[in-house]
Amino acid sequence: MSNTFVVDTSKSKYVRLKPVSISSVKLTDSFWANRIKLMGEVTLPLQYQIMEETGRMDNFRIAAGKIPGEFSGFFFNDTDVYKWIEAVSYFLAINKDEKLDKLVDSVIEEIRDAQDTDGYLDTYFTFSRKQDRWTNLKDMHELYCAGHLFQAAIAHYRVTGKTNFLDIAIRFADHITEVFGPGKREGVPGHPQIEMALVELYRETNDRKYLDLAKFFVDERGKGIIGGGTYHIDHKPFRELDEIVGHAVRSLYLNSGATDLYMEIGDKTLWSALERLWDNLVTKKMYITGTAGARHEGESFGDPYELPNETAYAETCAAIANFMWNYRMLLTSGEGRFADVMELALYNGVLSGISIDGKEYFYVNPLADRGGHRRQRWFACACCPPNVARTITSIPGYMYSISPEGIWVNLYASNVSEFDINGSKVAIEEKTDYPWEGLVEFKVDADSSFSIFLRKPEWSREFSLNVNGERFEPALEKGYMVINRRWQKGDTVTLDLHMRPEFLESHPGVKDNVGRVAIRRGPVVYCVEAEDNPGVDVWDLEIPKDTKISKEYRDTLGGIVAIKGEGYINEPGLWEKLYLPLDEANRLKEGIEFTAIPYYAWANRTPGPMEVWIKTK
Amino acid sequence: MSNTFVVDTSKSKYVRLKPVSISSVKLTDSFWANRIKLMGEVTLPLQYQIMEETGRMDNFRIAAGKIPGEFSGFFFNDTDVYKWIEAVSYFLAINKDEKLDKLVDSVIEEIRDAQDTDGYLDTYFTFSRKQDRWTNLKDMHELYCAGHLFQAAIAHYRVTGKTNFLDIAIRFADHITEVFGPGKREGVPGHPQIEMALVELYRETNDRKYLDLAKFFVDERGKGIIGGGTYHIDHKPFRELDEIVGHAVRSLYLNSGATDLYMEIGDKTLWSALERLWDNLVTKKMYITGTAGARHEGESFGDPYELPNETAYAETCAAIANFMWNYRMLLTSGEGRFADVMELALYNGVLSGISIDGKEYFYVNPLADRGGHRRQRWFACACCPPNVARTITSIPGYMYSISPEGIWVNLYASNVSEFDINGSKVAIEEKTDYPWEGLVEFKVDADSSFSIFLRKPEWSREFSLNVNGERFEPALEKGYMVINRRWQKGDTVTLDLHMRPEFLESHPGVKDNVGRVAIRRGPVVYCVEAEDNPGVDVWDLEIPKDTKISKEYRDTLGGIVAIKGEGYINEPGLWEKLYLPLDEANRLKEGIEFTAIPYYAWANRTPGPMEVWIKTK
């Protein structure tokens, strides 16, 4: 149980960072540890129950011939089961839970029984549809389903050491490598995903054919094999892409896979494309919540600066895919800017996808709403719920990375961890109230020389750092503060990131945010919601740019820091005219105190209007 | 030539105000007098030439059997000829121009020759289409064409005293009254317009059947005879309307006709509906330029507060129709709020419809543009060009109204005028630099007691008034300052309306104007256009709400007062990120001096971005 990596770059050639095992980081905080606990106690059992109720499990039984019936639901529903296994596996990496462990084994049995003799496994393409296998890669998601199966099987193997699922995955993967590849059948996955899964399977098995196939799928893309459309990111060869377009989740999964591929083969043209796409995303197409996908139509990115709030698509899976991609970019480069995006997505666009009680989900995450957008127990297309679950249960694995130079602290949360740095054992105890406070204290137990790299979050505009009680001015290396020394037992590092609420303004190109500001404190983006602002239509709230804002801890919504400040509302009904001189308009505005809550926590109470980008006065 | 009224309410029972003759007001200003002169010298001759070039005149010759060929263009193209005659007629009311006078007579001959023996006249419904007359009132505009014919014929008769056109109109009108009416054929005009024309024909001929038919057309509407759609304002009986919806020009023409009808029959349920529609328009659906029609789709009003800038439809004809309707509401009530809308529409939404040189037009009048929206010489559907012309040549008629109580000054411009007030002659000389200055001086030559009602424009937030050099505190009656006295030769009235540039804010419901202000000075709404702001993308301009703004006279664009002030632009390329804390964002903003010009004058020079609603900093 020591190598429960989500992405195993331990032996990758073109990387700066190596991962840490999920099981090596014991979270002791109240934010993530509680959420992971909730996954095991509430979310994952409930998701299994719903997968039974909705026929997702029965699809396997039907495919195996164990029960009669027809496949039901969407043709990619198998993936929900796979992602659920992956989520449970990560949970089991840090929590002993025999019930879940056995449940997973029983699910794996159902999957095994549904596998064809040639290794093929997709419960939709059985019986009369068997002849259609691999005939419509553009639309039918078979390779996408396979990829999720591989990821789940690898996670399950890494955590449990059991090969019951990995064997299934390898049989299927071998079948796929026999079908596709140079000199065999050409093909491009309509929904990218398998690329990163194949690279991970290569990392786990050391069998190069999986890596070759991942490269084949990336290389074949953009030749028009699946129609040449931007929706499928098939309009150009990957290495020539310069604008992030098309279906947001597909694009971000593809980028993740291409990054995995780069880490193994070191093709600079891949890295250049990845950097171009990343720049384009974060400077033109990313929501302040770290997610993307402006348009409902085609679940796609919009034009540059097209970032509407009320009609934002911002699929939970897009935030997760962005998190996954940036984690891979971080491992490759060791650059803090990628961890900044991970953190932003995690605390905002990802976390907004699940309710505080762990029972309901958002598929679409608007940044403004009139109160009609509500969380749901499940979806016909249920990609998001198990995707959130596997992200949350794998959180400990992202907190740190290591390298021959030392330990990299990517995200902050209280934890007790142990690592091996160049053969020496290093224990770290971290204490912080992150994401609510910027003070982070480390106790180090070691007896060797190495660096600790502390990420300086983009939001932290000034910081102070003490080592053993003395002020320390660290070198800053690509977003990380570097403390190099010979560490001894009892060494302490105290970092104050000077967290304070601040107003953010949008690039002038973002038309929908003109005359508006957003509130951010640390990594957490805020919103105003009706429940906390009784009698006020929060869409009508106006905040003077120089208003004082302050924080207030509240024991609600799982424990949050709320933001309070002075704002103005328009007296309803007093605006009798459409247009007024400024002074007359101001006379219709009444001063009030407003309360903002973390964006991720909205829509957990009485329905009502919500807004992230608030009008300025 | 003494009764060249546009709307003759001299004998109407349910009105407060009587009109003044166009020929009784001699404009001596540089704004309107120059524009009317331009109509006669440039615009009207050019429009005739284009009507010949585009087959509009030939349609009459073909219908008369004088030349071979087929009807060409849109089925309502006859109306362009009629509106052109109306425009020329008003021009002839104040200018002797034998060439134009003869040209009009020759055009009337062509029209006469195209009239059928039964009086029917529509050059589209001739030959093989003759059998389709009156079969599709919903779509085919026959009654709309008839109405424009009547208005033009009345104007021509009032100005010239010649009956050659009026006779044609009466023959056609008699044919229509034989076809439609209670007990005859039911019918509702798909494009309202004939209602006001029929009432005016009643006023001119004193033949009640025209009034009855106008009432019939208003009463029949909303019964679903033409499909019951909102586009045709047929979804509800007129008297039950409470929201202004549908095709903007149709709606506003219908309201004009209903107001004309009310002035004659005094049906309070009509007036209540008109007041509801007016309130709805000015508080929820009118652009700051006095025009309306938010949507290109259906050339229609939008939802309340749906007033987009770049995609505004704001057809020139809608501004004109709004002007016409409000003139009728003013005549009915004597309330200044209606003259306020007339003035706003006239100086902004109407005037933007024609180029400074009088040769090109806008059909659509956006309030923001990237530079691609350009004026055109003509349109396939050319309702707007002659509509602007007839509005401008009739301007003198709207300046004043009279009533038994005295003289009403509705609009301000230098002029010399003569009226008969209760049998006594009154001469007035008005001097002002309106709309560029708020100082207005009157010299009165009279020898009787009456009131002068000076409109206090809505934009004038304070004013000072002197009578014979002494401060006078007038009573304010529904938007008019009342000066009642025995007037003598040499009496002077000096009104200072304290004109100054000011920023306006939109009702918070207008989403597209959030965080933006518009500049207005007196009745003139301003815009920033590229030409005056070199090196600046005016869409990027930000104005601090407390910036000082000043005026500057410029001898360009026909003579304008420009507005200058301090603003900020974002350094292009410096915004590397999508989201920045306020202080960092402000560091990327460079102070500049901006220049704004009257909105009506935009798109007369080098194409470039333009914006009315400017971002605030």
CSV table of N, CA and C in Angstrom, one decimal, chain B residues 115-191:
chain,number,residue,atom,x,y,z
B,115,GLN,N,-54.5,54.0,-60.9
B,115,GLN,CA,-55.7,53.7,-60.1
B,115,GLN,C,-56.7,52.9,-60.9
B,116,ASP,N,-57.3,51.9,-60.3
B,116,ASP,CA,-58.3,51.1,-61.0
B,116,ASP,C,-59.6,51.9,-61.0
B,117,THR,N,-60.5,51.5,-61.9
B,117,THR,CA,-61.7,52.2,-62.1
B,117,THR,C,-62.6,52.2,-60.8
B,118,ASP,N,-62.4,51.2,-60.0
B,118,ASP,CA,-63.2,51.1,-58.7
B,118,ASP,C,-62.5,51.9,-57.6
B,119,GLY,N,-61.4,52.5,-57.9
B,119,GLY,CA,-60.7,53.3,-56.9
B,119,GLY,C,-59.5,52.6,-56.3
B,120,TYR,N,-59.5,51.3,-56.4
B,120,TYR,CA,-58.4,50.5,-55.8
B,120,TYR,C,-57.0,51.0,-56.4
B,121,LEU,N,-56.1,51.0,-55.5
B,121,LEU,CA,-54.7,51.4,-56.0
B,121,LEU,C,-53.6,50.8,-55.2
B,122,ASP,N,-53.0,49.8,-55.8
B,122,ASP,CA,-51.8,49.2,-55.2
B,122,ASP,C,-51.1,48.5,-56.4
B,123,THR,N,-50.0,49.0,-56.8
B,123,THR,CA,-49.4,48.5,-58.1
B,123,THR,C,-48.9,47.0,-58.0
B,124,TYR,N,-48.9,46.5,-56.8
B,124,TYR,CA,-48.5,45.1,-56.7
B,124,TYR,C,-49.7,44.2,-57.1
B,125,PHE,N,-50.9,44.6,-56.8
B,125,PHE,CA,-52.1,43.8,-57.0
B,125,PHE,C,-52.7,44.2,-58.3
B,126,THR,N,-52.0,44.0,-59.4
B,126,THR,CA,-52.5,44.3,-60.8
B,126,THR,C,-52.3,43.0,-61.6
B,127,PHE,N,-52.9,43.1,-62.8
B,127,PHE,CA,-52.8,41.9,-63.7
B,127,PHE,C,-53.2,40.6,-63.0
B,128,SER,N,-52.3,39.6,-63.1
B,128,SER,CA,-52.6,38.3,-62.6
B,128,SER,C,-52.9,38.3,-61.1
B,129,ARG,N,-52.4,39.3,-60.4
B,129,ARG,CA,-52.6,39.3,-58.9
B,129,ARG,C,-53.8,40.1,-58.5
B,130,LYS,N,-54.6,40.6,-59.5
B,130,LYS,CA,-55.7,41.4,-59.2
B,130,LYS,C,-56.7,40.6,-58.4
B,131,GLN,N,-56.8,39.3,-58.7
B,131,GLN,CA,-57.8,38.5,-58.0
B,131,GLN,C,-57.5,38.3,-56.5
B,132,ASP,N,-56.2,38.6,-56.1
B,132,ASP,CA,-55.8,38.4,-54.7
B,132,ASP,C,-56.0,39.6,-53.9
B,133,ARG,N,-56.6,40.7,-54.4
B,133,ARG,CA,-56.8,41.9,-53.6
B,133,ARG,C,-57.6,41.6,-52.3
B,134,TRP,N,-57.2,42.2,-51.2
B,134,TRP,CA,-57.8,42.1,-49.9
B,134,TRP,C,-58.0,40.6,-49.4
B,135,THR,N,-57.2,39.7,-50.0
B,135,THR,CA,-57.3,38.3,-49.5
B,135,THR,C,-56.4,38.0,-48.4
B,136,ASN,N,-55.3,38.7,-48.2
B,136,ASN,CA,-54.3,38.4,-47.2
B,136,ASN,C,-53.9,39.7,-46.5
B,137,LEU,N,-54.8,40.2,-45.7
B,137,LEU,CA,-54.5,41.5,-45.0
B,137,LEU,C,-53.4,41.3,-44.0
B,138,LYS,N,-53.2,40.1,-43.5
B,138,LYS,CA,-52.2,39.9,-42.5
B,138,LYS,C,-50.8,40.2,-43.0
B,139,ASP,N,-50.5,39.8,-44.2
B,139,ASP,CA,-49.2,39.9,-44.7
B,139,ASP,C,-49.0,40.9,-45.8
B,140,MET,N,-50.0,41.3,-46.5
B,140,MET,CA,-49.8,41.9,-47.8
B,140,MET,C,-49.8,43.5,-47.8
B,141,HIS,N,-50.0,44.1,-46.7
B,141,HIS,CA,-49.8,45.6,-46.6
B,141,HIS,C,-50.7,46.5,-47.5
B,142,GLU,N,-51.8,46.0,-48.0
B,142,GLU,CA,-52.6,46.9,-48.9
B,142,GLU,C,-53.1,48.1,-48.2
B,143,LEU,N,-53.6,47.8,-46.9
B,143,LEU,CA,-54.2,48.9,-46.2
B,143,LEU,C,-53.1,49.9,-45.7
B,144,TYR,N,-51.9,49.3,-45.4
B,144,TYR,CA,-50.8,50.1,-45.0
B,144,TYR,C,-50.4,51.1,-46.2
B,145,CYS,N,-50.4,50.5,-47.4
B,145,CYS,CA,-50.1,51.4,-48.5
B,145,CYS,C,-51.1,52.4,-48.7
B,146,ALA,N,-52.4,52.0,-48.5
B,146,ALA,CA,-53.5,53.0,-48.7
B,146,ALA,C,-53.3,54.2,-47.6
B,147,GLY,N,-53.0,53.8,-46.4
B,147,GLY,CA,-52.8,54.8,-45.4
B,147,GLY,C,-51.7,55.8,-45.7
B,148,HIS,N,-50.6,55.3,-46.2
B,148,HIS,CA,-49.5,56.3,-46.6
B,148,HIS,C,-50.0,57.1,-47.8
B,149,LEU,N,-50.8,56.6,-48.7
B,149,LEU,CA,-51.3,57.4,-49.8
B,149,LEU,C,-52.2,58.5,-49.2
B,150,PHE,N,-53.1,58.2,-48.3
B,150,PHE,CA,-54.0,59.2,-47.7
B,150,PHE,C,-53.2,60.3,-47.0
B,151,GLN,N,-52.2,59.9,-46.2
B,151,GLN,CA,-51.4,60.9,-45.5
B,151,GLN,C,-50.7,61.9,-46.4
B,152,ALA,N,-50.2,61.3,-47.5
B,152,ALA,CA,-49.4,62.1,-48.5
B,152,ALA,C,-50.4,63.0,-49.2
B,153,ALA,N,-51.6,62.5,-49.6
B,153,ALA,CA,-52.5,63.3,-50.3
B,153,ALA,C,-53.1,64.4,-49.5
B,154,ILE,N,-53.3,64.2,-48.2
B,154,ILE,CA,-53.8,65.2,-47.3
B,154,ILE,C,-52.7,66.3,-47.2
B,155,ALA,N,-51.5,65.9,-46.9
B,155,ALA,CA,-50.4,66.9,-46.8
B,155,ALA,C,-50.3,67.7,-48.1
B,156,HIS,N,-50.4,67.0,-49.2
B,156,HIS,CA,-50.2,67.7,-50.5
B,156,HIS,C,-51.4,68.7,-50.7
B,157,TYR,N,-52.6,68.3,-50.4
B,157,TYR,CA,-53.7,69.2,-50.5
B,157,TYR,C,-53.6,70.4,-49.5
B,158,ARG,N,-53.2,70.1,-48.3
B,158,ARG,CA,-53.1,71.2,-47.3
B,158,ARG,C,-52.1,72.2,-47.7
B,159,VAL,N,-51.0,71.8,-48.3
B,159,VAL,CA,-49.9,72.7,-48.6
B,159,VAL,C,-50.2,73.4,-49.9
B,160,THR,N,-50.7,72.7,-51.0
B,160,THR,CA,-50.8,73.3,-52.3
B,160,THR,C,-52.2,73.8,-52.6
B,161,GLY,N,-53.2,73.3,-51.9
B,161,GLY,CA,-54.5,73.6,-52.2
B,161,GLY,C,-55.1,72.8,-53.4
B,162,LYS,N,-54.2,72.0,-54.0
B,162,LYS,CA,-54.6,71.3,-55.2
B,162,LYS,C,-55.2,70.0,-54.8
B,163,THR,N,-56.2,69.6,-55.5
B,163,THR,CA,-57.0,68.4,-55.2
B,163,THR,C,-56.6,67.1,-56.0
B,164,ASN,N,-55.6,67.3,-56.9
B,164,ASN,CA,-55.3,66.2,-57.8
B,164,ASN,C,-54.9,64.9,-57.1
B,165,PHE,N,-54.2,65.0,-55.9
B,165,PHE,CA,-53.9,63.8,-55.2
B,165,PHE,C,-55.0,63.4,-54.2
B,166,LEU,N,-55.6,64.4,-53.6
B,166,LEU,CA,-56.6,64.1,-52.6
B,166,LEU,C,-57.8,63.4,-53.3
B,167,ASP,N,-58.1,63.8,-54.5
B,167,ASP,CA,-59.2,63.1,-55.2
B,167,ASP,C,-58.9,61.6,-55.3
B,168,ILE,N,-57.7,61.3,-55.7
B,168,ILE,CA,-57.3,59.9,-55.8
B,168,ILE,C,-57.5,59.2,-54.5
B,169,ALA,N,-57.0,59.8,-53.4
B,169,ALA,CA,-57.1,59.3,-52.1
B,169,ALA,C,-58.6,59.0,-51.7
B,170,ILE,N,-59.4,60.0,-52.0
B,170,ILE,CA,-60.8,59.8,-51.6
B,170,ILE,C,-61.5,58.7,-52.3
B,171,ARG,N,-61.2,58.6,-53.6
B,171,ARG,CA,-61.7,57.5,-54.4
B,171,ARG,C,-61.3,56.1,-53.9
B,172,PHE,N,-60.0,56.1,-53.5
B,172,PHE,CA,-59.5,54.8,-52.9
B,172,PHE,C,-60.2,54.5,-51.5
B,173,ALA,N,-60.2,55.6,-50.7
B,173,ALA,CA,-60.8,55.5,-49.4
B,173,ALA,C,-62.3,55.1,-49.5
B,174,ASP,N,-63.0,55.6,-50.4
B,174,ASP,CA,-64.4,55.2,-50.6
B,174,ASP,C,-64.5,53.8,-51.0
B,175,HIS,N,-63.6,53.3,-51.9
B,175,HIS,CA,-63.6,51.9,-52.2
B,175,HIS,C,-63.4,51.1,-51.0
B,176,ILE,N,-62.4,51.5,-50.1
B,176,ILE,CA,-62.1,50.7,-48.9
B,176,ILE,C,-63.3,50.7,-48.0
B,177,THR,N,-64.0,51.8,-47.8
B,177,THR,CA,-65.1,51.9,-46.9
B,177,THR,C,-66.3,51.0,-47.4
B,178,GLU,N,-66.3,50.8,-48.8
B,178,GLU,CA,-67.3,50.0,-49.3
B,178,GLU,C,-67.0,48.5,-49.0
B,179,VAL,N,-65.8,48.2,-49.0
B,179,VAL,CA,-65.4,46.8,-48.8
B,179,VAL,C,-65.4,46.4,-47.3
B,180,PHE,N,-64.9,47.2,-46.5
B,180,PHE,CA,-64.7,46.9,-45.1
B,180,PHE,C,-65.7,47.7,-44.2
B,181,GLY,N,-66.0,47.1,-43.1
B,181,GLY,CA,-66.8,47.8,-42.1
B,181,GLY,C,-67.9,46.8,-41.5
B,182,PRO,N,-68.6,47.3,-40.5
B,182,PRO,CA,-69.6,46.5,-39.9
B,182,PRO,C,-70.6,46.0,-40.9
B,183,GLY,N,-70.9,44.8,-40.9
B,183,GLY,CA,-71.9,44.3,-41.9
B,183,GLY,C,-71.3,44.0,-43.3
B,184,LYS,N,-70.0,44.5,-43.5
B,184,LYS,CA,-69.3,44.2,-44.7
B,184,LYS,C,-68.2,43.2,-44.4
B,185,ARG,N,-67.1,43.3,-45.1
B,185,ARG,CA,-66.1,42.4,-44.9
B,185,ARG,C,-65.4,42.7,-43.6
B,186,GLU,N,-65.0,41.7,-42.8
B,186,GLU,CA,-64.2,41.9,-41.6
B,186,GLU,C,-62.8,42.0,-42.0
B,187,GLY,N,-62.0,42.6,-41.2
B,187,GLY,CA,-60.6,42.8,-41.6
B,187,GLY,C,-59.8,43.6,-40.6
B,188,VAL,N,-58.5,43.3,-40.5
B,188,VAL,CA,-57.6,44.0,-39.6
B,188,VAL,C,-56.3,44.2,-40.4
B,189,PRO,N,-55.8,45.4,-40.5
B,189,PRO,CA,-54.5,45.6,-41.2
B,189,PRO,C,-53.4,44.9,-40.5
B,190,GLY,N,-52.7,44.0,-41.3
B,190,GLY,CA,-51.5,43.3,-40.7
B,190,GLY,C,-50.5,44.3,-40.3
B,191,HIS,N,-50.3,45.4,-41.1
B,191,HIS,CA,-49.4,46.5,-40.7
B,191,HIS,C,-50.2,47.7,-40.4
